[in-house]
Structure formats: structure tokens, C-alpha cells
Amino acid sequence: MPVTGQRVVRRALGRRLTRLRTACGMSRRDVVEARLGISEPTLHRIETGKVPVTGANVRALCWLYGADQSITDALADLALGTSQQEWWDASPVIPEWFKLYVGLEASASRMFGYDGEIIPGELQTPEYARAVFGAEQPADEEVAERHINLRMQRQKTLFARTPPIRLVTVLGEGTLTRPVGGEQVMKGQLEHLRRLSREDTVDIRVLPFSVGAHAAMAGAFRILEFDDPDDPDVVYLESHVGALYLEEQVEVDEYRRIFDLISKDSVPVGEFR
């Protein structure tokens, strides 16, 4: 699965260049002293995926690191995508901190998530999404409607992928019993979840109240996994004003452990009630 979206391409290219630099035993200061015209702050931003990268800079760095021609050409081609916008990159409605997530979601091979309070965006019906945005009492209803349309576009992109993403979601029972939008909206939402769960690559589960205390009570999270070893798996944690991306192996492993625990206590949404 190719990386998608300029922020995700920057992330992938930055990691590959960092790996080349460290493999030849060079520090960032060593690169600066080689007088390639790349400052240490700029190199830091390149390696951490914060900025677009030119093919010329990539080729210069690959030359310095002693990379062969095939690697140099591949990374120079990848650099083209660091300034190429996907639909979410160009959208003024999507917050900047969320655009990285959308790109990661579009590139992930597998996604595992838990939410105990709300049906996650990729599984919402338009009516449910409208009720959620309405509860936030947006100052501009037109902007809210654009958010809803973008959410539906994101869903379409996610589920139309080839090969399809493997999606496993555990929902707290409260997400299905809270009458968001009223009885008819919730009926339609539950039918939508059951319909999606019949897909071979989608598993939607419910964690019943009867389980009592459980391992994920600290809050919602998502784990995004990638087949490419140069793209480490990510845990995504969201707040109202930003997001946290965890990539350390020990952090990801801990969230996998938590997800495994709640999965064992959950039931398929088709069997719920």
C-alpha cells in the first residue's frame, strides 16, 4: 500500500533518510559540515517530516550517505509526494492536526480502535454525524455541514480501497444505548454497523456494561498498522483541540495488550442484544 498524503509521505521519507544517515555513522552536524546547503534545523525538519523536500536535496543527501542509485532514485521519486496535496490536505475545514491522521488512515493496512462514548467517524451515518455536530452547537451551520460531507467522503475513500483495510472496532455499550439524534437515528446507525460488520475485512464488536471494569477505561484510542517496516505502527489519541501520535514500540505494544483484553470481553455487534 503506497503512502498517501503529503504529511505521511514526508514522515516516510524522513525516516528513510534518517536511517541512511545513522547507518553511515553521521550526525546532523556532520551533514551541515559537508556544505550541501542544508542547515541543521532544516535537516531536523526533513527527518521529522515537517516540510516538503526537493528531489535535489534528497539526491545530495543520498550521495553523502553513499546510497546506491536505485535507493537514490526511489527516494527522489518519493520527494515529489511531499508537496502533492490529497483532498484532505487542501481542505480548510479539517484541522491541521487531524490531516496527518487522515493520511495515516488512508495508508494503514490494519486499524484497531476502541471508543466507549461515540461511534467513530468512519462508521457514522450522516444522520448520526449531524446529531453529533449539532450537540457541539457550532457557530456556523454551513461549516458543520461541510464537516459532515468530508466525513462521508473519508468513509467512502476508506472502504473503497484495494486491497481493503482490515478494520476491527470495539464499541462500549454506551455508544449504542445513548440516543444520539433520537430513536430513528440510532436504529439506522445500528443497522449500518451490522451491515458493515458483514464485510470480510470489518469486525465491529460491543463491550457490554455487564463486563464491569475493563482495561480501556482511560479512553478512546486507535492503533494503525503498516506493512512497510519503514513506517512504524502508530497509536492515535484525540482531544477536542489536538491529537497525540505515539510511535515508541513499548507504547504501541501496551495499547495492543489493552485492545486484546477488551476484545476478549466483547461480542460481535450482530449478536448484541
Tab-separated table of C-alpha atoms in Angstrom, residues 1-254:
chain	number	residue	atom	x	y	z
A	1	MET	CA	0.000	0.000	0.000
A	2	PRO	CA	1.669	3.279	-1.072
A	3	VAL	CA	1.890	6.140	1.407
A	4	THR	CA	-0.859	8.705	0.853
A	5	GLY	CA	-0.985	12.438	1.570
A	6	GLN	CA	1.883	14.878	1.759
A	7	ARG	CA	2.253	14.657	5.560
A	8	VAL	CA	2.505	10.881	5.505
A	9	VAL	CA	4.945	10.943	2.573
A	10	ARG	CA	7.098	13.430	4.496
A	11	ARG	CA	7.011	11.115	7.510
A	12	ALA	CA	8.042	8.113	5.418
A	13	LEU	CA	10.819	9.942	3.539
A	14	GLY	CA	12.184	11.498	6.716
A	15	ARG	CA	12.515	8.098	8.371
A	16	ARG	CA	14.277	6.594	5.374
A	17	LEU	CA	16.768	9.462	5.189
A	18	THR	CA	17.391	9.252	8.933
A	19	ARG	CA	18.079	5.531	8.611
A	20	LEU	CA	20.604	6.159	5.831
A	21	ARG	CA	22.368	8.856	7.858
A	22	THR	CA	22.651	6.785	11.025
A	23	ALA	CA	23.716	3.688	9.064
A	24	CYS	CA	26.820	5.524	7.836
A	25	GLY	CA	27.569	6.898	11.294
A	26	MET	CA	26.916	10.566	10.561
A	27	SER	CA	25.371	13.135	12.896
A	28	ARG	CA	23.286	16.066	11.709
A	29	ARG	CA	26.241	18.304	12.443
A	30	ASP	CA	28.357	16.155	10.115
A	31	VAL	CA	25.814	16.754	7.340
A	32	VAL	CA	25.928	20.509	7.880
A	33	GLU	CA	29.744	20.484	7.767
A	34	ALA	CA	29.593	18.704	4.387
A	35	ARG	CA	28.282	22.021	2.999
A	36	LEU	CA	25.333	20.705	0.997
A	37	GLY	CA	23.421	23.909	1.646
A	38	ILE	CA	21.172	22.218	4.226
A	39	SER	CA	21.173	23.732	7.715
A	40	GLU	CA	20.812	21.639	10.863
A	41	PRO	CA	17.284	22.988	11.614
A	42	THR	CA	16.231	22.216	8.031
A	43	LEU	CA	17.650	18.685	8.239
A	44	HIS	CA	15.774	18.179	11.508
A	45	ARG	CA	12.525	19.286	9.855
A	46	ILE	CA	13.178	16.990	6.871
A	47	GLU	CA	13.870	13.977	9.060
A	48	THR	CA	10.843	14.579	11.257
A	49	GLY	CA	8.526	15.026	8.268
A	50	LYS	CA	7.664	18.661	8.913
A	51	VAL	CA	8.449	20.182	5.496
A	52	PRO	CA	8.357	19.444	1.755
A	53	VAL	CA	11.647	18.086	0.369
A	54	THR	CA	13.139	18.724	-3.065
A	55	GLY	CA	14.500	15.923	-5.193
A	56	ALA	CA	17.808	17.802	-5.381
A	57	ASN	CA	18.206	17.766	-1.595
A	58	VAL	CA	17.327	14.080	-1.449
A	59	ARG	CA	19.928	13.237	-4.113
A	60	ALA	CA	22.556	15.321	-2.329
A	61	LEU	CA	21.880	13.566	0.969
A	62	CYS	CA	21.884	10.130	-0.669
A	63	TRP	CA	25.250	10.950	-2.306
A	64	LEU	CA	26.658	11.959	1.078
A	65	TYR	CA	25.354	8.794	2.727
A	66	GLY	CA	26.701	6.555	-0.021
A	67	ALA	CA	23.289	5.238	-1.118
A	68	ASP	CA	23.189	3.311	-4.392
A	69	GLN	CA	21.406	4.630	-7.477
A	70	SER	CA	18.225	2.578	-7.055
A	71	ILE	CA	17.684	3.861	-3.492
A	72	THR	CA	18.517	7.408	-4.559
A	73	ASP	CA	16.022	7.305	-7.428
A	74	ALA	CA	13.297	5.786	-5.250
A	75	LEU	CA	13.687	8.414	-2.525
A	76	ALA	CA	13.865	11.244	-5.062
A	77	ASP	CA	10.563	9.999	-6.506
A	78	LEU	CA	9.109	9.867	-3.003
A	79	ALA	CA	10.135	13.507	-2.503
A	80	LEU	CA	7.671	14.527	-5.212
A	81	GLY	CA	4.820	13.499	-2.925
A	82	THR	CA	5.957	15.721	-0.059
A	83	SER	CA	4.249	18.694	-1.706
A	84	GLN	CA	1.426	16.897	-3.517
A	85	GLN	CA	-1.934	17.513	-1.889
A	86	GLU	CA	-4.690	14.975	-1.320
A	87	TRP	CA	-8.261	16.183	-0.806
A	88	TRP	CA	-7.838	16.398	2.963
A	89	ASP	CA	-4.583	18.377	2.699
A	90	ALA	CA	-6.364	21.069	0.693
A	91	SER	CA	-9.447	21.266	2.917
A	92	PRO	CA	-9.654	24.379	5.130
A	93	VAL	CA	-12.305	22.639	7.238
A	94	ILE	CA	-10.108	19.792	8.501
A	95	PRO	CA	-7.842	20.890	11.396
A	96	GLU	CA	-4.114	20.752	10.645
A	97	TRP	CA	-3.509	18.271	13.489
A	98	PHE	CA	-6.068	15.863	12.002
A	99	LYS	CA	-4.709	15.891	8.442
A	100	LEU	CA	-1.799	13.639	9.398
A	101	TYR	CA	-4.265	11.130	10.846
A	102	VAL	CA	-6.374	11.063	7.670
A	103	GLY	CA	-3.255	10.358	5.630
A	104	LEU	CA	-2.158	7.608	8.020
A	105	GLU	CA	-5.641	6.079	7.931
A	106	ALA	CA	-5.597	6.098	4.123
A	107	SER	CA	-2.239	4.266	4.121
A	108	ALA	CA	-2.681	1.826	7.024
A	109	SER	CA	-3.100	-1.872	6.341
A	110	ARG	CA	-4.933	-2.549	9.604
A	111	MET	CA	-6.732	-0.382	12.143
A	112	PHE	CA	-7.875	-1.359	15.636
A	113	GLY	CA	-9.920	1.035	17.751
A	114	TYR	CA	-11.886	1.436	20.940
A	115	ASP	CA	-14.473	4.070	21.784
A	116	GLY	CA	-16.783	3.978	24.754
A	117	GLU	CA	-18.679	7.227	24.191
A	118	ILE	CA	-19.296	7.794	20.478
A	119	ILE	CA	-19.476	5.830	17.234
A	120	PRO	CA	-16.183	6.695	15.472
A	121	GLY	CA	-16.369	8.903	12.402
A	122	GLU	CA	-15.518	6.190	9.882
A	123	LEU	CA	-18.602	4.212	11.000
A	124	GLN	CA	-21.163	7.015	11.400
A	125	THR	CA	-24.266	7.540	9.293
A	126	PRO	CA	-24.851	11.110	8.031
A	127	GLU	CA	-27.796	11.478	10.440
A	128	TYR	CA	-25.737	10.375	13.429
A	129	ALA	CA	-22.866	12.670	12.409
A	130	ARG	CA	-25.284	15.589	12.065
A	131	ALA	CA	-26.594	14.966	15.598
A	132	VAL	CA	-23.034	14.848	16.970
A	133	PHE	CA	-22.031	18.130	15.351
A	134	GLY	CA	-25.333	19.670	16.439
A	135	ALA	CA	-24.602	18.824	20.076
A	136	GLU	CA	-21.388	20.857	19.821
A	137	GLN	CA	-23.549	23.900	18.934
A	138	PRO	CA	-21.380	25.123	16.040
A	139	ALA	CA	-21.414	28.852	15.388
A	140	ASP	CA	-21.611	28.236	11.635
A	141	GLU	CA	-24.048	25.539	10.494
A	142	GLU	CA	-22.669	25.646	6.948
A	143	VAL	CA	-19.199	24.741	8.216
A	144	ALA	CA	-20.698	21.909	10.256
A	145	GLU	CA	-22.403	20.535	7.151
A	146	ARG	CA	-19.106	20.664	5.288
A	147	HIS	CA	-17.542	18.650	8.116
A	148	ILE	CA	-20.256	16.030	7.717
A	149	ASN	CA	-19.750	15.840	3.954
A	150	LEU	CA	-16.000	15.468	4.426
A	151	ARG	CA	-16.573	12.697	6.961
A	152	MET	CA	-18.699	10.825	4.440
A	153	GLN	CA	-16.023	11.344	1.783
A	154	ARG	CA	-13.418	9.950	4.176
A	155	GLN	CA	-15.581	6.863	4.738
A	156	LYS	CA	-16.009	6.333	1.005
A	157	THR	CA	-12.250	6.571	0.475
A	158	LEU	CA	-11.526	4.185	3.348
A	159	PHE	CA	-13.934	1.419	2.365
A	160	ALA	CA	-13.301	1.656	-1.391
A	161	ARG	CA	-9.619	0.852	-1.041
A	162	THR	CA	-7.966	-2.038	-2.881
A	163	PRO	CA	-6.789	-4.077	-1.111
A	164	PRO	CA	-9.280	-3.251	1.658
A	165	ILE	CA	-8.166	-2.147	5.081
A	166	ARG	CA	-8.615	-4.626	7.945
A	167	LEU	CA	-10.796	-2.774	10.472
A	168	VAL	CA	-11.545	-4.033	13.994
A	169	THR	CA	-13.505	-1.740	16.318
A	170	VAL	CA	-14.680	-2.326	19.876
A	171	LEU	CA	-17.526	-0.053	20.986
A	172	GLY	CA	-18.621	0.427	24.563
A	173	GLU	CA	-22.281	-0.442	25.088
A	174	GLY	CA	-22.942	3.211	25.877
A	175	THR	CA	-22.282	4.165	22.259
A	176	LEU	CA	-25.329	2.132	21.230
A	177	THR	CA	-27.648	2.984	24.116
A	178	ARG	CA	-27.175	6.759	24.197
A	179	PRO	CA	-29.991	8.104	21.946
A	180	VAL	CA	-27.866	10.377	19.753
A	181	GLY	CA	-30.301	12.077	17.366
A	182	GLY	CA	-33.250	10.080	18.668
A	183	GLU	CA	-34.596	6.567	18.279
A	184	GLN	CA	-34.791	6.506	14.472
A	185	VAL	CA	-31.264	7.829	14.029
A	186	MET	CA	-29.907	5.196	16.400
A	187	LYS	CA	-31.885	2.454	14.675
A	188	GLY	CA	-30.362	3.448	11.346
A	189	GLN	CA	-26.898	3.679	12.893
A	190	LEU	CA	-27.119	0.191	14.395
A	191	GLU	CA	-28.321	-1.250	11.087
A	192	HIS	CA	-25.383	0.464	9.375
A	193	LEU	CA	-22.911	-1.089	11.843
A	194	ARG	CA	-24.380	-4.548	11.366
A	195	ARG	CA	-24.256	-4.157	7.601
A	196	LEU	CA	-20.602	-3.094	7.673
A	197	SER	CA	-19.706	-5.948	10.025
A	198	ARG	CA	-20.805	-8.466	7.410
A	199	GLU	CA	-17.847	-7.432	5.260
A	200	ASP	CA	-14.960	-9.917	5.447
A	201	THR	CA	-12.426	-7.268	6.460
A	202	VAL	CA	-14.580	-5.454	9.042
A	203	ASP	CA	-15.179	-6.642	12.612
A	204	ILE	CA	-17.328	-4.428	14.837
A	205	ARG	CA	-17.741	-5.576	18.422
A	206	VAL	CA	-19.518	-4.359	21.561
A	207	LEU	CA	-18.145	-4.313	25.109
A	208	PRO	CA	-21.216	-4.855	27.354
A	209	PHE	CA	-21.827	-2.942	30.570
A	210	SER	CA	-22.050	-6.314	32.303
A	211	VAL	CA	-18.273	-6.698	31.931
A	212	GLY	CA	-17.836	-4.022	34.597
A	213	ALA	CA	-14.354	-2.534	34.915
A	214	HIS	CA	-12.214	-3.061	31.833
A	215	ALA	CA	-8.718	-2.312	30.557
A	216	ALA	CA	-9.644	0.610	28.265
A	217	MET	CA	-11.419	2.828	30.784
A	218	ALA	CA	-8.773	5.543	30.299
A	219	GLY	CA	-10.415	6.460	26.997
A	220	ALA	CA	-10.668	6.031	23.237
A	221	PHE	CA	-7.694	5.105	21.056
A	222	ARG	CA	-6.795	3.740	17.649
A	223	ILE	CA	-3.877	1.604	16.536
A	224	LEU	CA	-2.802	1.953	12.907
A	225	GLU	CA	-0.554	-0.743	11.480
A	226	PHE	CA	1.515	-0.606	8.282
A	227	ASP	CA	3.075	-3.394	6.236
A	228	ASP	CA	6.131	-1.328	5.308
A	229	PRO	CA	8.797	-1.773	8.041
A	230	ASP	CA	9.941	1.800	7.407
A	231	ASP	CA	6.521	3.058	8.539
A	232	PRO	CA	6.147	2.246	12.250
A	233	ASP	CA	2.751	1.486	13.712
A	234	VAL	CA	1.026	4.402	15.448
A	235	VAL	CA	-1.359	4.854	18.372
A	236	TYR	CA	-3.664	7.833	17.849
A	237	LEU	CA	-5.238	9.676	20.804
A	238	GLU	CA	-7.577	12.599	20.117
A	239	SER	CA	-8.841	15.549	22.148
A	240	HIS	CA	-11.112	18.472	21.241
A	241	VAL	CA	-8.170	20.670	20.258
A	242	GLY	CA	-5.430	18.331	19.094
A	243	ALA	CA	-4.060	14.825	18.917
A	244	LEU	CA	-1.191	12.706	20.215
A	245	TYR	CA	0.660	10.244	17.974
A	246	LEU	CA	2.570	7.506	19.827
A	247	GLU	CA	5.199	5.535	17.883
A	248	GLU	CA	7.526	4.050	20.510
A	249	GLN	CA	7.333	0.259	20.364
A	250	VAL	CA	6.670	-0.092	24.087
A	251	GLU	CA	3.731	2.345	23.820
A	252	VAL	CA	2.185	0.614	20.817
A	253	ASP	CA	2.622	-2.807	22.441
A	254	GLU	CA	0.841	-1.635	25.582
